[in-house]
């Protein structure tokens, strides 16, 4: 080759020999140690060509080939606890923790929506009060409620006042009182509010001191206490707002200032928010009074008794049928003597069905009567909440009247300023006449007027009389047009 130095070809190396030499150890200088298993040290060393020097182009090509290869998952060594990096706690499978994408379980971190809440349970039979920790799923199975109804009781969300009647429970969300009422118990959402603790204590006291003639069902008693607590709370806030509002409005009418206007603005915003809450409670009670179906759904005790009686009747009917089947399956043939016994059993079955039908009828009548009782109960608290709404409405009207009065005062002051400005404009016009006369006589020209004795005094007198006449003429015109109360 003419382009460069001829390269000496090396000896041919078989694959077996290349594999054998690949397994030989290398020295610090990169040469092979001649240690053969069979030939010993006297064996002939295989001749190998000198390694080619690694150039920059080869290094870049090798880097590009390695970059094209797919990345393999990196095997991490096991984590060893040390003083700087303590070992992570091992979490058993199925424990209450949250799993991250990397496979790490944190035991103390709760899942969203999976935590438990504290509930105050008031039992109807014994009037006992106890605190329970119940999660959402258990609560749904216990009261047979959907998740959206329990979401109304969540303190993290702000929902308007609501009373919902379901198959086995009544969901109540009235201001601070958030509870689920069943035929046997009341589950009250625990809170640090004093109204919640007062509700539980008052319900326990009324259950213990129940009057003899009071036959109101348990769920109605709990609902009545919730309505009473909500109405009293809203009425107390309305009374407090009235005590604060009237002196402030009277002070504003006597002295209009920025500070008083700001206080009235805050008062009005509080009044609007309270009026909305009271209006929502009133609308909810009115909606329940107008719908007989919702009131019938809220009578849980009657539905529970009806269900128990129907289950008992079905069991007894099944018992009669099984007894009759056992009697007919006897080994002896049926004789004419045994026919009255079969007819008697049939009569008993018909009488049982008739009694069940009569019990259903009586339960329907009882439910209708209790609907009337619930309607009267709701009507009583409707009157209470309506009076509270009337207080707030009258207070709002008083604020509106005060604002109108202040606007009238401000308009009056503005009119007075306009009248004063009109007087100043008229006076300025009269003074301008003197300026015109002074400008005329201040010109540089000769006149015989300056030679007359007392001419300056006569000019002043005539100009003043003319100016006064013009000024009073304007005043008469303003009075004639009723532009100014003169």
GROMACS .gro file of C-alpha atoms in nm:
model
  486
    1UNK     CA    1   0.000   0.000   0.000
    2UNK     CA    2   0.135   0.335  -0.096
    3UNK     CA    3  -0.061   0.544   0.152
    4UNK     CA    4   0.107   0.427   0.476
    5UNK     CA    5   0.321   0.182   0.663
    6UNK     CA    6   0.244  -0.189   0.586
    7UNK     CA    7   0.090  -0.368   0.884
    8UNK     CA    8   0.224  -0.714   0.975
    9UNK     CA    9  -0.046  -0.979   0.987
   10UNK     CA   10  -0.067  -1.169   1.315
   11UNK     CA   11  -0.104  -1.541   1.355
   12UNK     CA   12  -0.444  -1.699   1.324
   13UNK     CA   13  -0.608  -1.761   1.658
   14UNK     CA   14  -0.882  -2.021   1.687
   15UNK     CA   15  -1.197  -1.951   1.889
   16UNK     CA   16  -1.093  -2.201   2.153
   17UNK     CA   17  -0.757  -2.038   2.201
   18UNK     CA   18  -0.915  -1.693   2.208
   19UNK     CA   19  -1.155  -1.806   2.473
   20UNK     CA   20  -0.868  -1.957   2.668
   21UNK     CA   21  -0.661  -1.646   2.650
   22UNK     CA   22  -0.957  -1.431   2.743
   23UNK     CA   23  -0.972  -1.609   3.074
   24UNK     CA   24  -0.607  -1.539   3.156
   25UNK     CA   25  -0.531  -1.264   3.406
   26UNK     CA   26  -0.381  -0.936   3.299
   27UNK     CA   27  -0.091  -0.766   3.462
   28UNK     CA   28  -0.067  -0.402   3.551
   29UNK     CA   29   0.095  -0.333   3.215
   30UNK     CA   30  -0.174  -0.510   3.015
   31UNK     CA   31   0.037  -0.816   2.914
   32UNK     CA   32  -0.074  -1.176   2.954
   33UNK     CA   33   0.087  -1.399   3.216
   34UNK     CA   34   0.194  -1.730   3.058
   35UNK     CA   35   0.029  -1.976   3.294
   36UNK     CA   36  -0.107  -2.274   3.105
   37UNK     CA   37  -0.276  -2.561   3.269
   38UNK     CA   38  -0.121  -2.836   3.052
   39UNK     CA   39   0.203  -2.703   2.903
   40UNK     CA   40   0.337  -2.524   3.212
   41UNK     CA   41   0.583  -2.237   3.194
   42UNK     CA   42   0.785  -2.395   2.911
   43UNK     CA   43   0.490  -2.385   2.673
   44UNK     CA   44   0.517  -2.154   2.380
   45UNK     CA   45   0.342  -1.824   2.417
   46UNK     CA   46   0.091  -1.740   2.146
   47UNK     CA   47   0.185  -1.435   1.953
   48UNK     CA   48  -0.080  -1.159   1.969
   49UNK     CA   49  -0.076  -0.831   1.786
   50UNK     CA   50  -0.028  -0.511   1.977
   51UNK     CA   51  -0.350  -0.342   2.083
   52UNK     CA   52  -0.457  -0.062   1.859
   53UNK     CA   53  -0.449   0.280   2.021
   54UNK     CA   54  -0.788   0.421   2.115
   55UNK     CA   55  -0.844   0.732   1.917
   56UNK     CA   56  -1.095   1.008   1.975
   57UNK     CA   57  -1.310   0.891   1.685
   58UNK     CA   58  -1.335   0.538   1.828
   59UNK     CA   59  -1.428   0.669   2.172
   60UNK     CA   60  -1.711   0.881   2.026
   61UNK     CA   61  -1.839   0.584   1.823
   62UNK     CA   62  -1.837   0.361   2.131
   63UNK     CA   63  -2.024   0.625   2.329
   64UNK     CA   64  -2.287   0.650   2.056
   65UNK     CA   65  -2.335   0.270   2.050
   66UNK     CA   66  -2.381   0.262   2.425
   67UNK     CA   67  -2.632   0.547   2.407
   68UNK     CA   68  -2.841   0.354   2.153
   69UNK     CA   69  -2.871   0.051   2.379
   70UNK     CA   70  -3.192   0.035   2.591
   71UNK     CA   71  -3.162   0.122   2.955
   72UNK     CA   72  -3.194  -0.175   3.188
   73UNK     CA   73  -3.351  -0.153   3.534
   74UNK     CA   74  -3.093  -0.077   3.790
   75UNK     CA   75  -3.062  -0.324   4.072
   76UNK     CA   76  -3.054  -0.127   4.397
   77UNK     CA   77  -2.874  -0.277   4.691
   78UNK     CA   78  -3.074  -0.351   5.001
   79UNK     CA   79  -3.116  -0.056   5.233
   80UNK     CA   80  -2.892  -0.076   5.534
   81UNK     CA   81  -2.980   0.117   5.844
   82UNK     CA   82  -2.726   0.364   5.965
   83UNK     CA   83  -2.712   0.667   6.187
   84UNK     CA   84  -2.758   0.904   5.895
   85UNK     CA   85  -3.023   0.698   5.711
   86UNK     CA   86  -3.236   0.488   5.945
   87UNK     CA   87  -3.419   0.186   5.814
   88UNK     CA   88  -3.775   0.240   5.688
   89UNK     CA   89  -4.049   0.065   5.880
   90UNK     CA   90  -4.178  -0.249   5.722
   91UNK     CA   91  -4.554  -0.249   5.670
   92UNK     CA   92  -4.738  -0.578   5.656
   93UNK     CA   93  -4.970  -0.630   5.361
   94UNK     CA   94  -5.329  -0.528   5.423
   95UNK     CA   95  -5.241  -0.270   5.690
   96UNK     CA   96  -5.405   0.073   5.697
   97UNK     CA   97  -5.149   0.269   5.503
   98UNK     CA   98  -5.107   0.447   5.175
   99UNK     CA   99  -4.891   0.294   4.898
  100UNK     CA  100  -4.684   0.525   4.682
  101UNK     CA  101  -4.585   0.446   4.320
  102UNK     CA  102  -4.237   0.341   4.431
  103UNK     CA  103  -4.380   0.063   4.647
  104UNK     CA  104  -4.338   0.244   4.980
  105UNK     CA  105  -4.612   0.208   5.241
  106UNK     CA  106  -4.661   0.476   5.502
  107UNK     CA  107  -4.868   0.334   5.787
  108UNK     CA  108  -4.983   0.657   5.953
  109UNK     CA  109  -5.106   0.828   5.637
  110UNK     CA  110  -5.481   0.778   5.590
  111UNK     CA  111  -5.647   0.748   5.256
  112UNK     CA  112  -5.880   1.025   5.151
  113UNK     CA  113  -6.233   0.952   5.269
  114UNK     CA  114  -6.135   0.635   5.455
  115UNK     CA  115  -6.092   0.781   5.804
  116UNK     CA  116  -6.325   0.742   6.099
  117UNK     CA  117  -6.525   1.016   6.267
  118UNK     CA  118  -6.640   1.062   6.621
  119UNK     CA  119  -7.015   1.024   6.677
  120UNK     CA  120  -7.225   1.074   6.992
  121UNK     CA  121  -7.482   0.797   7.024
  122UNK     CA  122  -7.801   0.851   7.224
  123UNK     CA  123  -8.001   0.531   7.266
  124UNK     CA  124  -8.379   0.549   7.277
  125UNK     CA  125  -8.446   0.261   7.517
  126UNK     CA  126  -8.196   0.340   7.794
  127UNK     CA  127  -8.122   0.709   7.718
  128UNK     CA  128  -7.752   0.632   7.743
  129UNK     CA  129  -7.496   0.860   7.580
  130UNK     CA  130  -7.168   0.724   7.447
  131UNK     CA  131  -6.901   0.826   7.198
  132UNK     CA  132  -6.827   0.598   6.901
  133UNK     CA  133  -6.563   0.595   6.630
  134UNK     CA  134  -6.738   0.488   6.308
  135UNK     CA  135  -6.611   0.509   5.953
  136UNK     CA  136  -6.821   0.607   5.655
  137UNK     CA  137  -6.879   0.258   5.516
  138UNK     CA  138  -6.997   0.123   5.852
  139UNK     CA  139  -7.227   0.420   5.891
  140UNK     CA  140  -7.379   0.359   5.549
  141UNK     CA  141  -7.446  -0.009   5.629
  142UNK     CA  142  -7.577   0.070   5.975
  143UNK     CA  143  -7.834   0.329   5.870
  144UNK     CA  144  -7.884   0.216   5.507
  145UNK     CA  145  -7.796   0.558   5.373
  146UNK     CA  146  -7.624   0.650   5.047
  147UNK     CA  147  -7.293   0.833   5.048
  148UNK     CA  148  -7.447   1.160   4.928
  149UNK     CA  149  -7.667   1.181   5.240
  150UNK     CA  150  -7.370   1.133   5.471
  151UNK     CA  151  -7.180   1.392   5.272
  152UNK     CA  152  -7.437   1.648   5.387
  153UNK     CA  153  -7.314   1.598   5.743
  154UNK     CA  154  -6.946   1.646   5.659
  155UNK     CA  155  -6.815   1.951   5.849
  156UNK     CA  156  -6.554   2.014   5.579
  157UNK     CA  157  -6.829   2.110   5.334
  158UNK     CA  158  -7.078   2.392   5.372
  159UNK     CA  159  -7.430   2.274   5.288
  160UNK     CA  160  -7.757   2.457   5.355
  161UNK     CA  161  -8.000   2.333   5.617
  162UNK     CA  162  -8.162   2.008   5.510
  163UNK     CA  163  -8.400   1.750   5.660
  164UNK     CA  164  -8.427   1.427   5.459
  165UNK     CA  165  -8.656   1.132   5.534
  166UNK     CA  166  -8.522   0.792   5.427
  167UNK     CA  167  -8.636   0.431   5.470
  168UNK     CA  168  -8.470   0.370   5.806
  169UNK     CA  169  -8.327   0.707   5.908
  170UNK     CA  170  -8.377   1.082   5.907
  171UNK     CA  171  -8.080   1.294   5.801
  172UNK     CA  172  -8.080   1.629   5.983
  173UNK     CA  173  -7.848   1.917   5.898
  174UNK     CA  174  -7.971   2.222   6.088
  175UNK     CA  175  -7.698   2.475   6.166
  176UNK     CA  176  -7.467   2.313   6.425
  177UNK     CA  177  -7.687   2.003   6.466
  178UNK     CA  178  -7.574   1.734   6.220
  179UNK     CA  179  -7.718   1.395   6.308
  180UNK     CA  180  -7.879   1.076   6.181
  181UNK     CA  181  -8.201   0.978   6.359
  182UNK     CA  182  -8.326   0.619   6.354
  183UNK     CA  183  -8.607   0.444   6.539
  184UNK     CA  184  -8.368   0.321   6.809
  185UNK     CA  185  -8.090   0.581   6.836
  186UNK     CA  186  -7.953   0.918   6.741
  187UNK     CA  187  -7.602   0.940   6.595
  188UNK     CA  188  -7.483   1.297   6.642
  189UNK     CA  189  -7.166   1.418   6.473
  190UNK     CA  190  -6.927   1.505   6.753
  191UNK     CA  191  -6.808   1.863   6.765
  192UNK     CA  192  -6.658   2.113   7.005
  193UNK     CA  193  -6.962   2.337   6.969
  194UNK     CA  194  -7.158   2.386   7.288
  195UNK     CA  195  -7.489   2.346   7.103
  196UNK     CA  196  -7.401   1.986   7.011
  197UNK     CA  197  -7.326   1.890   7.371
  198UNK     CA  198  -7.638   2.070   7.491
  199UNK     CA  199  -7.845   1.881   7.236
  200UNK     CA  200  -7.717   1.542   7.357
  201UNK     CA  201  -7.765   1.633   7.725
  202UNK     CA  202  -8.114   1.777   7.668
  203UNK     CA  203  -8.225   1.473   7.465
  204UNK     CA  204  -8.103   1.240   7.738
  205UNK     CA  205  -8.288   1.444   8.002
  206UNK     CA  206  -8.613   1.440   7.805
  207UNK     CA  207  -8.591   1.067   7.749
  208UNK     CA  208  -8.539   1.007   8.120
  209UNK     CA  209  -8.819   1.246   8.222
  210UNK     CA  210  -9.072   1.134   7.965
  211UNK     CA  211  -9.427   1.222   8.057
  212UNK     CA  212  -9.689   0.950   8.086
  213UNK     CA  213  -9.931   1.098   7.835
  214UNK     CA  214  -9.662   1.179   7.581
  215UNK     CA  215  -9.685   0.919   7.304
  216UNK     CA  216  -9.470   1.101   7.051
  217UNK     CA  217  -9.228   0.860   6.876
  218UNK     CA  218  -8.860   0.878   6.950
  219UNK     CA  219  -8.759   1.011   6.609
  220UNK     CA  220  -9.009   1.296   6.636
  221UNK     CA  221  -8.876   1.389   6.979
  222UNK     CA  222  -8.521   1.400   6.847
  223UNK     CA  223  -8.633   1.600   6.542
  224UNK     CA  224  -8.826   1.841   6.764
  225UNK     CA  225  -8.518   1.903   6.976
  226UNK     CA  226  -8.306   1.963   6.664
  227UNK     CA  227  -8.559   2.215   6.532
  228UNK     CA  228  -8.577   2.382   6.871
  229UNK     CA  229  -8.197   2.410   6.892
  230UNK     CA  230  -8.169   2.552   6.539
  231UNK     CA  231  -8.453   2.800   6.587
  232UNK     CA  232  -8.321   2.917   6.925
  233UNK     CA  233  -7.969   2.958   6.784
  234UNK     CA  234  -8.090   3.164   6.488
  235UNK     CA  235  -8.321   3.371   6.709
  236UNK     CA  236  -8.036   3.444   6.950
  237UNK     CA  237  -7.817   3.563   6.664
  238UNK     CA  238  -8.100   3.780   6.530
  239UNK     CA  239  -8.153   3.936   6.874
  240UNK     CA  240  -7.780   4.003   6.911
  241UNK     CA  241  -7.775   4.166   6.569
  242UNK     CA  242  -8.072   4.385   6.661
  243UNK     CA  243  -7.903   4.502   6.982
  244UNK     CA  244  -7.596   4.602   6.784
  245UNK     CA  245  -7.774   4.751   6.484
  246UNK     CA  246  -8.021   5.006   6.618
  247UNK     CA  247  -7.775   5.222   6.820
  248UNK     CA  248  -7.529   5.216   6.533
  249UNK     CA  249  -7.793   5.330   6.283
  250UNK     CA  250  -7.906   5.609   6.514
  251UNK     CA  251  -7.547   5.725   6.548
  252UNK     CA  252  -7.506   5.722   6.172
  253UNK     CA  253  -7.810   5.944   6.120
  254UNK     CA  254  -7.669   6.201   6.363
  255UNK     CA  255  -7.310   6.187   6.238
  256UNK     CA  256  -7.222   6.071   5.890
  257UNK     CA  257  -6.861   5.955   5.888
  258UNK     CA  258  -6.649   5.699   5.708
  259UNK     CA  259  -6.610   5.489   6.022
  260UNK     CA  260  -6.984   5.469   6.083
  261UNK     CA  261  -7.052   5.388   5.719
  262UNK     CA  262  -6.799   5.102   5.730
  263UNK     CA  263  -6.957   4.961   6.046
  264UNK     CA  264  -7.300   4.972   5.888
  265UNK     CA  265  -7.168   4.798   5.578
  266UNK     CA  266  -7.031   4.509   5.786
  267UNK     CA  267  -7.354   4.492   5.981
  268UNK     CA  268  -7.555   4.470   5.661
  269UNK     CA  269  -7.339   4.188   5.523
  270UNK     CA  270  -7.391   3.989   5.845
  271UNK     CA  271  -7.763   4.056   5.824
  272UNK     CA  272  -7.782   3.928   5.465
  273UNK     CA  273  -7.596   3.607   5.554
  274UNK     CA  274  -7.815   3.541   5.859
  275UNK     CA  275  -8.131   3.611   5.658
  276UNK     CA  276  -8.030   3.351   5.400
  277UNK     CA  277  -7.978   3.087   5.669
  278UNK     CA  278  -8.310   3.162   5.837
  279UNK     CA  279  -8.487   3.165   5.502
  280UNK     CA  280  -8.340   2.823   5.414
  281UNK     CA  281  -8.461   2.669   5.742
  282UNK     CA  282  -8.804   2.821   5.691
  283UNK     CA  283  -8.826   2.691   5.333
  284UNK     CA  284  -8.719   2.343   5.445
  285UNK     CA  285  -8.990   2.326   5.713
  286UNK     CA  286  -9.250   2.458   5.472
  287UNK     CA  287  -9.151   2.200   5.211
  288UNK     CA  288  -9.190   1.920   5.465
  289UNK     CA  289  -9.532   2.051   5.567
  290UNK     CA  290  -9.651   2.061   5.207
  291UNK     CA  291  -9.541   1.704   5.124
  292UNK     CA  292  -9.734   1.427   5.304
  293UNK     CA  293  -9.512   1.159   5.153
  294UNK     CA  294  -9.198   1.301   5.312
  295UNK     CA  295  -9.371   1.322   5.649
  296UNK     CA  296  -9.487   0.960   5.617
  297UNK     CA  297  -9.130   0.853   5.538
  298UNK     CA  298  -9.010   1.018   5.857
  299UNK     CA  299  -9.229   0.799   6.081
  300UNK     CA  300  -8.970   0.531   6.143
  301UNK     CA  301  -9.122   0.361   6.449
  302UNK     CA  302  -9.444   0.276   6.268
  303UNK     CA  303  -9.253   0.133   5.973
  304UNK     CA  304  -9.039  -0.075   6.205
  305UNK     CA  305  -9.342  -0.218   6.388
  306UNK     CA  306  -9.516  -0.288   6.060
  307UNK     CA  307  -9.212  -0.471   5.927
  308UNK     CA  308  -9.180  -0.679   6.244
  309UNK     CA  309  -9.551  -0.769   6.237
  310UNK     CA  310  -9.531  -0.871   5.871
  311UNK     CA  311  -9.227  -1.091   5.940
  312UNK     CA  312  -9.403  -1.253   6.238
  313UNK     CA  313  -9.716  -1.316   6.031
  314UNK     CA  314  -9.516  -1.475   5.753
  315UNK     CA  315  -9.341  -1.706   5.999
  316UNK     CA  316  -9.670  -1.811   6.162
  317UNK     CA  317  -9.830  -1.871   5.822
  318UNK     CA  318  -9.537  -2.086   5.721
  319UNK     CA  319  -9.577  -2.280   6.045
  320UNK     CA  320  -9.944  -2.350   5.973
  321UNK     CA  321  -9.864  -2.462   5.619
  322UNK     CA  322  -9.588  -2.695   5.737
  323UNK     CA  323  -9.819  -2.844   6.002
  324UNK     CA  324 -10.093  -2.901   5.743
  325UNK     CA  325  -9.846  -3.067   5.505
  326UNK     CA  326  -9.725  -3.296   5.781
  327UNK     CA  327 -10.086  -3.392   5.863
  328UNK     CA  328 -10.171  -3.479   5.504
  329UNK     CA  329  -9.855  -3.684   5.457
  330UNK     CA  330  -9.962  -3.943   5.717
  331UNK     CA  331  -9.955  -4.311   5.620
  332UNK     CA  332 -10.329  -4.365   5.670
  333UNK     CA  333 -10.565  -4.257   5.390
  334UNK     CA  334 -10.781  -3.948   5.439
  335UNK     CA  335 -11.118  -4.033   5.588
  336UNK     CA  336 -11.431  -3.824   5.587
  337UNK     CA  337 -11.393  -3.773   5.962
  338UNK     CA  338 -11.072  -3.573   5.924
  339UNK     CA  339 -11.224  -3.319   5.682
  340UNK     CA  340 -11.350  -3.081   5.957
  341UNK     CA  341 -10.992  -3.052   6.088
  342UNK     CA  342 -10.867  -2.938   5.746
  343UNK     CA  343 -11.145  -2.685   5.714
  344UNK     CA  344 -11.071  -2.555   6.063
  345UNK     CA  345 -10.705  -2.504   5.969
  346UNK     CA  346 -10.808  -2.325   5.653
  347UNK     CA  347 -11.036  -2.096   5.853
  348UNK     CA  348 -10.747  -2.019   6.087
  349UNK     CA  349 -10.526  -1.928   5.791
  350UNK     CA  350 -10.795  -1.698   5.649
  351UNK     CA  351 -10.850  -1.535   5.987
  352UNK     CA  352 -10.474  -1.475   6.015
  353UNK     CA  353 -10.466  -1.308   5.674
  354UNK     CA  354 -10.770  -1.098   5.770
  355UNK     CA  355 -10.601  -0.990   6.094
  356UNK     CA  356 -10.285  -0.894   5.904
  357UNK     CA  357 -10.494  -0.687   5.661
  358UNK     CA  358 -10.669  -0.517   5.951
  359UNK     CA  359 -10.334  -0.446   6.119
  360UNK     CA  360 -10.203  -0.288   5.797
  361UNK     CA  361 -10.518  -0.075   5.780
  362UNK     CA  362 -10.483   0.034   6.140
  363UNK     CA  363 -10.114   0.111   6.087
  364UNK     CA  364 -10.203   0.327   5.787
  365UNK     CA  365 -10.458   0.515   5.996
  366UNK     CA  366 -10.204   0.552   6.276
  367UNK     CA  367  -9.947   0.684   6.029
  368UNK     CA  368 -10.201   0.938   5.904
  369UNK     CA  369 -10.267   1.050   6.262
  370UNK     CA  370  -9.897   1.081   6.332
  371UNK     CA  371  -9.852   1.275   6.009
  372UNK     CA  372 -10.096   1.525   6.155
  373UNK     CA  373  -9.894   1.530   6.477
  374UNK     CA  374  -9.573   1.587   6.282
  375UNK     CA  375  -9.744   1.856   6.079
  376UNK     CA  376  -9.852   2.038   6.395
  377UNK     CA  377  -9.499   2.003   6.532
  378UNK     CA  378  -9.347   2.149   6.217
  379UNK     CA  379  -9.608   2.424   6.210
  380UNK     CA  380  -9.515   2.533   6.563
  381UNK     CA  381  -9.149   2.574   6.474
  382UNK     CA  382  -9.244   2.726   6.140
  383UNK     CA  383  -9.412   3.007   6.337
  384UNK     CA  384  -9.096   3.051   6.547
  385UNK     CA  385  -8.860   3.068   6.251
  386UNK     CA  386  -9.104   3.293   6.063
  387UNK     CA  387  -9.103   3.541   6.351
  388UNK     CA  388  -8.722   3.541   6.343
  389UNK     CA  389  -8.734   3.608   5.971
  390UNK     CA  390  -8.977   3.895   6.032
  391UNK     CA  391  -8.732   4.047   6.283
  392UNK     CA  392  -8.454   4.035   6.030
  393UNK     CA  393  -8.679   4.172   5.757
  394UNK     CA  394  -8.782   4.467   5.974
  395UNK     CA  395  -8.417   4.531   6.062
  396UNK     CA  396  -8.327   4.529   5.693
  397UNK     CA  397  -8.608   4.772   5.621
  398UNK     CA  398  -8.481   4.998   5.900
  399UNK     CA  399  -8.134   4.990   5.745
  400UNK     CA  400  -8.280   5.072   5.405
  401UNK     CA  401  -8.475   5.363   5.556
  402UNK     CA  402  -8.159   5.487   5.723
  403UNK     CA  403  -7.973   5.470   5.392
  404UNK     CA  404  -8.252   5.661   5.220
  405UNK     CA  405  -8.244   5.925   5.494
  406UNK     CA  406  -7.866   5.959   5.460
  407UNK     CA  407  -7.899   5.994   5.083
  408UNK     CA  408  -8.160   6.265   5.131
  409UNK     CA  409  -7.929   6.447   5.369
  410UNK     CA  410  -7.642   6.422   5.125
  411UNK     CA  411  -7.862   6.548   4.842
  412UNK     CA  412  -7.968   6.842   5.057
  413UNK     CA  413  -7.609   6.932   5.133
  414UNK     CA  414  -7.525   6.900   4.764
  415UNK     CA  415  -7.813   7.134   4.675
  416UNK     CA  416  -7.695   7.388   4.931
  417UNK     CA  417  -7.348   7.380   4.782
  418UNK     CA  418  -7.493   7.435   4.437
  419UNK     CA  419  -7.696   7.733   4.563
  420UNK     CA  420  -7.390   7.881   4.730
  421UNK     CA  421  -7.195   7.834   4.410
  422UNK     CA  422  -7.469   8.016   4.220
  423UNK     CA  423  -7.450   8.310   4.459
  424UNK     CA  424  -7.075   8.323   4.423
  425UNK     CA  425  -7.105   8.320   4.046
  426UNK     CA  426  -7.352   8.609   4.054
  427UNK     CA  427  -7.130   8.811   4.287
  428UNK     CA  428  -6.832   8.742   4.063
  429UNK     CA  429  -7.028   8.881   3.767
  430UNK     CA  430  -7.106   9.200   3.959
  431UNK     CA  431  -6.743   9.244   4.060
  432UNK     CA  432  -6.646   9.191   3.697
  433UNK     CA  433  -6.838   9.508   3.612
  434UNK     CA  434  -6.603   9.705   3.836
  435UNK     CA  435  -6.315   9.541   3.652
  436UNK     CA  436  -6.453   9.657   3.319
  437UNK     CA  437  -6.485  10.018   3.438
  438UNK     CA  438  -6.136  10.012   3.585
  439UNK     CA  439  -6.003   9.872   3.256
  440UNK     CA  440  -6.171  10.147   3.055
  441UNK     CA  441  -6.038  10.429   3.272
  442UNK     CA  442  -5.697  10.273   3.290
  443UNK     CA  443  -5.629  10.324   2.919
  444UNK     CA  444  -5.367  10.576   2.812
  445UNK     CA  445  -5.576  10.851   2.651
  446UNK     CA  446  -5.672  11.206   2.732
  447UNK     CA  447  -6.026  11.283   2.843
  448UNK     CA  448  -6.205  11.576   2.998
  449UNK     CA  449  -6.356  11.342   3.260
  450UNK     CA  450  -6.030  11.340   3.453
  451UNK     CA  451  -6.045  11.724   3.483
  452UNK     CA  452  -6.389  11.724   3.647
  453UNK     CA  453  -6.390  11.757   4.026
  454UNK     CA  454  -6.522  11.445   4.215
  455UNK     CA  455  -6.546  11.248   3.888
  456UNK     CA  456  -6.382  10.939   4.044
  457UNK     CA  457  -6.639  10.932   4.327
  458UNK     CA  458  -6.928  10.956   4.085
  459UNK     CA  459  -6.788  10.670   3.877
  460UNK     CA  460  -6.766  10.449   4.185
  461UNK     CA  461  -7.119  10.536   4.298
  462UNK     CA  462  -7.275  10.475   3.960
  463UNK     CA  463  -7.087  10.146   3.911
  464UNK     CA  464  -7.188  10.020   4.259
  465UNK     CA  465  -7.554  10.106   4.207
  466UNK     CA  466  -7.559   9.931   3.871
  467UNK     CA  467  -7.386   9.625   4.016
  468UNK     CA  468  -7.628   9.605   4.310
  469UNK     CA  469  -7.923   9.640   4.076
  470UNK     CA  470  -7.793   9.355   3.860
  471UNK     CA  471  -7.724   9.136   4.166
  472UNK     CA  472  -8.072   9.181   4.313
  473UNK     CA  473  -8.223   9.125   3.974
  474UNK     CA  474  -8.054   8.786   3.962
  475UNK     CA  475  -8.179   8.703   4.312
  476UNK     CA  476  -8.535   8.788   4.216
  477UNK     CA  477  -8.500   8.569   3.906
  478UNK     CA  478  -8.375   8.275   4.117
  479UNK     CA  479  -8.665   8.313   4.356
  480UNK     CA  480  -8.912   8.340   4.073
  481UNK     CA  481  -8.778   8.021   3.915
  482UNK     CA  482  -8.764   7.850   4.259
  483UNK     CA  483  -8.396   7.775   4.218
  484UNK     CA  484  -8.313   7.903   4.564
  485UNK     CA  485  -8.526   7.919   4.885
  486UNK     CA  486  -8.502   8.292   4.958
   0.00000   0.00000   0.00000
